[in-house]
JSON list of C-alpha atoms in Angstrom, two decimals:
[
{"chain": "E", "resi": 1, "resn": "MET", "atom": "CA", "xyz": [14.74, 17.34, 8.65]},
{"chain": "E", "resi": 2, "resn": "LYS", "atom": "CA", "xyz": [17.53, 15.12, 7.48]},
{"chain": "E", "resi": 3, "resn": "LEU", "atom": "CA", "xyz": [17.62, 11.54, 6.04]},
{"chain": "E", "resi": 4, "resn": "ALA", "atom": "CA", "xyz": [18.31, 8.87, 8.67]},
{"chain": "E", "resi": 5, "resn": "TYR", "atom": "CA", "xyz": [19.46, 6.09, 6.33]},
{"chain": "E", "resi": 6, "resn": "VAL", "atom": "CA", "xyz": [18.61, 5.27, 2.73]},
{"chain": "E", "resi": 7, "resn": "GLY", "atom": "CA", "xyz": [15.17, 3.47, 2.75]},
{"chain": "E", "resi": 8, "resn": "HIS", "atom": "CA", "xyz": [14.22, 4.80, 6.24]},
{"chain": "E", "resi": 9, "resn": "PRO", "atom": "CA", "xyz": [11.88, 7.71, 7.06]},
{"chain": "E", "resi": 10, "resn": "LEU", "atom": "CA", "xyz": [13.02, 11.16, 7.81]},
{"chain": "E", "resi": 11, "resn": "LYS", "atom": "CA", "xyz": [13.92, 11.89, 11.44]},
{"chain": "E", "resi": 12, "resn": "ASN", "atom": "CA", "xyz": [12.96, 15.14, 13.10]},
{"chain": "E", "resi": 13, "resn": "ASP", "atom": "CA", "xyz": [15.36, 14.75, 15.92]},
{"chain": "E", "resi": 14, "resn": "ASP", "atom": "CA", "xyz": [18.71, 12.93, 16.47]},
{"chain": "E", "resi": 15, "resn": "LYS", "atom": "CA", "xyz": [17.32, 11.40, 19.62]},
{"chain": "E", "resi": 16, "resn": "GLN", "atom": "CA", "xyz": [14.77, 9.48, 17.71]},
{"chain": "E", "resi": 17, "resn": "ASP", "atom": "CA", "xyz": [16.60, 6.27, 17.22]},
{"chain": "E", "resi": 18, "resn": "CYS", "atom": "CA", "xyz": [13.95, 3.78, 18.20]},
{"chain": "E", "resi": 19, "resn": "VAL", "atom": "CA", "xyz": [10.95, 2.55, 16.40]},
{"chain": "E", "resi": 20, "resn": "VAL", "atom": "CA", "xyz": [7.32, 1.94, 17.55]},
{"chain": "E", "resi": 21, "resn": "LEU", "atom": "CA", "xyz": [4.89, -0.25, 15.70]},
{"chain": "E", "resi": 22, "resn": "TYR", "atom": "CA", "xyz": [1.16, 0.50, 15.85]},
{"chain": "E", "resi": 23, "resn": "GLY", "atom": "CA", "xyz": [-1.77, -1.94, 15.60]},
{"chain": "E", "resi": 24, "resn": "SER", "atom": "CA", "xyz": [-2.26, -0.73, 12.08]},
{"chain": "E", "resi": 25, "resn": "ARG", "atom": "CA", "xyz": [1.23, -2.14, 11.27]},
{"chain": "E", "resi": 26, "resn": "MET", "atom": "CA", "xyz": [2.55, 1.47, 10.64]},
{"chain": "E", "resi": 27, "resn": "TRP", "atom": "CA", "xyz": [5.71, 2.45, 12.42]},
{"chain": "E", "resi": 28, "resn": "ARG", "atom": "CA", "xyz": [7.53, 5.61, 13.27]},
{"chain": "E", "resi": 29, "resn": "THR", "atom": "CA", "xyz": [10.80, 6.71, 14.96]},
{"chain": "E", "resi": 30, "resn": "VAL", "atom": "CA", "xyz": [10.58, 7.90, 18.64]},
{"chain": "E", "resi": 31, "resn": "ASP", "atom": "CA", "xyz": [13.00, 8.96, 21.43]},
{"chain": "E", "resi": 32, "resn": "CYS", "atom": "CA", "xyz": [14.45, 5.86, 22.92]},
{"chain": "E", "resi": 33, "resn": "ARG", "atom": "CA", "xyz": [14.01, 7.40, 26.43]},
{"chain": "E", "resi": 34, "resn": "ARG", "atom": "CA", "xyz": [10.30, 7.36, 26.07]},
{"chain": "E", "resi": 35, "resn": "LYS", "atom": "CA", "xyz": [8.39, 4.78, 28.08]},
{"chain": "E", "resi": 36, "resn": "PHE", "atom": "CA", "xyz": [5.66, 2.67, 26.54]},
{"chain": "E", "resi": 37, "resn": "PRO", "atom": "CA", "xyz": [3.00, 0.53, 28.34]},
{"chain": "E", "resi": 38, "resn": "ALA", "atom": "CA", "xyz": [3.92, -2.80, 26.68]},
{"chain": "E", "resi": 39, "resn": "LEU", "atom": "CA", "xyz": [6.42, -4.49, 24.41]},
{"chain": "E", "resi": 40, "resn": "CYS", "atom": "CA", "xyz": [4.76, -6.72, 21.85]},
{"chain": "E", "resi": 41, "resn": "GLU", "atom": "CA", "xyz": [5.96, -8.81, 18.89]},
{"chain": "E", "resi": 42, "resn": "LEU", "atom": "CA", "xyz": [4.08, -9.05, 15.62]},
{"chain": "E", "resi": 43, "resn": "TYR", "atom": "CA", "xyz": [4.15, -12.53, 14.24]},
{"chain": "E", "resi": 44, "resn": "PRO", "atom": "CA", "xyz": [3.32, -12.68, 10.39]},
{"chain": "E", "resi": 45, "resn": "GLU", "atom": "CA", "xyz": [0.61, -14.95, 9.35]},
{"chain": "E", "resi": 46, "resn": "THR", "atom": "CA", "xyz": [1.87, -18.27, 8.24]},
{"chain": "E", "resi": 47, "resn": "PRO", "atom": "CA", "xyz": [1.47, -19.04, 4.56]},
{"chain": "E", "resi": 48, "resn": "SER", "atom": "CA", "xyz": [-1.67, -20.91, 3.64]},
{"chain": "E", "resi": 49, "resn": "LYS", "atom": "CA", "xyz": [-1.44, -24.08, 1.66]},
{"chain": "E", "resi": 50, "resn": "MET", "atom": "CA", "xyz": [-1.38, -23.28, -1.98]},
{"chain": "E", "resi": 51, "resn": "PRO", "atom": "CA", "xyz": [-4.66, -24.22, -3.69]},
{"chain": "E", "resi": 52, "resn": "GLY", "atom": "CA", "xyz": [-4.31, -27.19, -6.02]},
{"chain": "E", "resi": 53, "resn": "LEU", "atom": "CA", "xyz": [-0.93, -28.03, -4.75]},
{"chain": "E", "resi": 54, "resn": "THR", "atom": "CA", "xyz": [-0.87, -31.58, -3.60]},
{"chain": "E", "resi": 55, "resn": "HIS", "atom": "CA", "xyz": [1.33, -34.62, -3.88]},
{"chain": "E", "resi": 56, "resn": "VAL", "atom": "CA", "xyz": [0.44, -36.48, -7.17]},
{"chain": "E", "resi": 57, "resn": "GLN", "atom": "CA", "xyz": [1.29, -39.84, -8.67]},
{"chain": "E", "resi": 58, "resn": "CYS", "atom": "CA", "xyz": [2.37, -39.67, -12.35]},
{"chain": "E", "resi": 59, "resn": "GLY", "atom": "CA", "xyz": [2.78, -43.40, -13.07]},
{"chain": "E", "resi": 60, "resn": "GLY", "atom": "CA", "xyz": [0.60, -44.70, -15.80]},
{"chain": "E", "resi": 61, "resn": "ILE", "atom": "CA", "xyz": [0.05, -41.36, -17.56]},
{"chain": "E", "resi": 62, "resn": "LYS", "atom": "CA", "xyz": [0.46, -42.10, -21.32]},
{"chain": "E", "resi": 63, "resn": "ASP", "atom": "CA", "xyz": [-0.02, -38.57, -22.70]},
{"chain": "E", "resi": 64, "resn": "ASN", "atom": "CA", "xyz": [3.33, -36.79, -22.98]},
{"chain": "E", "resi": 65, "resn": "ALA", "atom": "CA", "xyz": [1.96, -33.29, -22.21]},
{"chain": "E", "resi": 66, "resn": "GLU", "atom": "CA", "xyz": [-0.06, -34.60, -19.28]},
{"chain": "E", "resi": 67, "resn": "ARG", "atom": "CA", "xyz": [2.94, -36.49, -17.90]},
{"chain": "E", "resi": 68, "resn": "LYS", "atom": "CA", "xyz": [5.14, -33.37, -18.13]},
{"chain": "E", "resi": 69, "resn": "ARG", "atom": "CA", "xyz": [2.50, -31.32, -16.34]},
{"chain": "E", "resi": 70, "resn": "CYS", "atom": "CA", "xyz": [2.19, -34.00, -13.67]},
{"chain": "E", "resi": 71, "resn": "ALA", "atom": "CA", "xyz": [6.06, -34.04, -13.24]},
{"chain": "E", "resi": 72, "resn": "LYS", "atom": "CA", "xyz": [6.16, -30.27, -13.02]},
{"chain": "E", "resi": 73, "resn": "GLN", "atom": "CA", "xyz": [3.48, -30.33, -10.23]},
{"chain": "E", "resi": 74, "resn": "GLN", "atom": "CA", "xyz": [5.34, -33.02, -8.39]},
{"chain": "E", "resi": 75, "resn": "GLU", "atom": "CA", "xyz": [8.55, -30.97, -8.54]},
{"chain": "E", "resi": 76, "resn": "LEU", "atom": "CA", "xyz": [6.78, -27.84, -7.34]},
{"chain": "E", "resi": 77, "resn": "TYR", "atom": "CA", "xyz": [5.11, -29.80, -4.55]},
{"chain": "E", "resi": 78, "resn": "GLU", "atom": "CA", "xyz": [8.49, -31.00, -3.34]},
{"chain": "E", "resi": 79, "resn": "ILE", "atom": "CA", "xyz": [10.14, -27.50, -3.58]},
{"chain": "E", "resi": 80, "resn": "TYR", "atom": "CA", "xyz": [7.19, -25.97, -1.65]},
{"chain": "E", "resi": 81, "resn": "LYS", "atom": "CA", "xyz": [7.17, -28.77, 1.04]},
{"chain": "E", "resi": 82, "resn": "ASN", "atom": "CA", "xyz": [10.89, -28.25, 1.75]},
{"chain": "E", "resi": 83, "resn": "SER", "atom": "CA", "xyz": [10.84, -24.37, 1.60]},
{"chain": "E", "resi": 84, "resn": "SER", "atom": "CA", "xyz": [11.13, -22.00, 4.51]},
{"chain": "E", "resi": 85, "resn": "ARG", "atom": "CA", "xyz": [8.16, -19.85, 5.47]},
{"chain": "E", "resi": 86, "resn": "ILE", "atom": "CA", "xyz": [9.55, -16.80, 3.57]},
{"chain": "E", "resi": 87, "resn": "ASP", "atom": "CA", "xyz": [10.19, -18.89, 0.46]},
{"chain": "E", "resi": 88, "resn": "LYS", "atom": "CA", "xyz": [6.62, -20.34, 0.63]},
{"chain": "E", "resi": 89, "resn": "CYS", "atom": "CA", "xyz": [5.27, -16.86, 0.57]},
{"chain": "E", "resi": 90, "resn": "ALA", "atom": "CA", "xyz": [7.31, -15.97, -2.45]},
{"chain": "E", "resi": 91, "resn": "LEU", "atom": "CA", "xyz": [6.25, -19.12, -4.25]},
{"chain": "E", "resi": 92, "resn": "GLU", "atom": "CA", "xyz": [2.62, -18.42, -3.46]},
{"chain": "E", "resi": 93, "resn": "ASP", "atom": "CA", "xyz": [2.90, -14.82, -4.82]},
{"chain": "E", "resi": 94, "resn": "SER", "atom": "CA", "xyz": [4.66, -15.88, -7.95]},
{"chain": "E", "resi": 95, "resn": "ILE", "atom": "CA", "xyz": [2.27, -18.77, -8.79]},
{"chain": "E", "resi": 96, "resn": "LEU", "atom": "CA", "xyz": [-0.79, -16.77, -8.05]},
{"chain": "E", "resi": 97, "resn": "ILE", "atom": "CA", "xyz": [0.38, -13.94, -10.33]},
{"chain": "E", "resi": 98, "resn": "GLU", "atom": "CA", "xyz": [0.94, -16.29, -13.29]}
]
């Protein structure tokens, strides 16, 4: 066996330059001349709305700490609302880990 490319699986044969994806979301290299019954695309799930992330109004909050918390939530909401799907996933992961 030899290494195909850094980060890619080992190839058994130089003719195996194509990839198949199984329903289990696992993949492997195959001979590109091989025929398959269907060509399908995998669409990743869209990010769910982050729990507790909503548009908030901070006017009238007198407590400094509460006003800062509210402003931070407003800023995060705006960032999330204007983010791409990939960025939304990253935001969800980073916030849920904290």
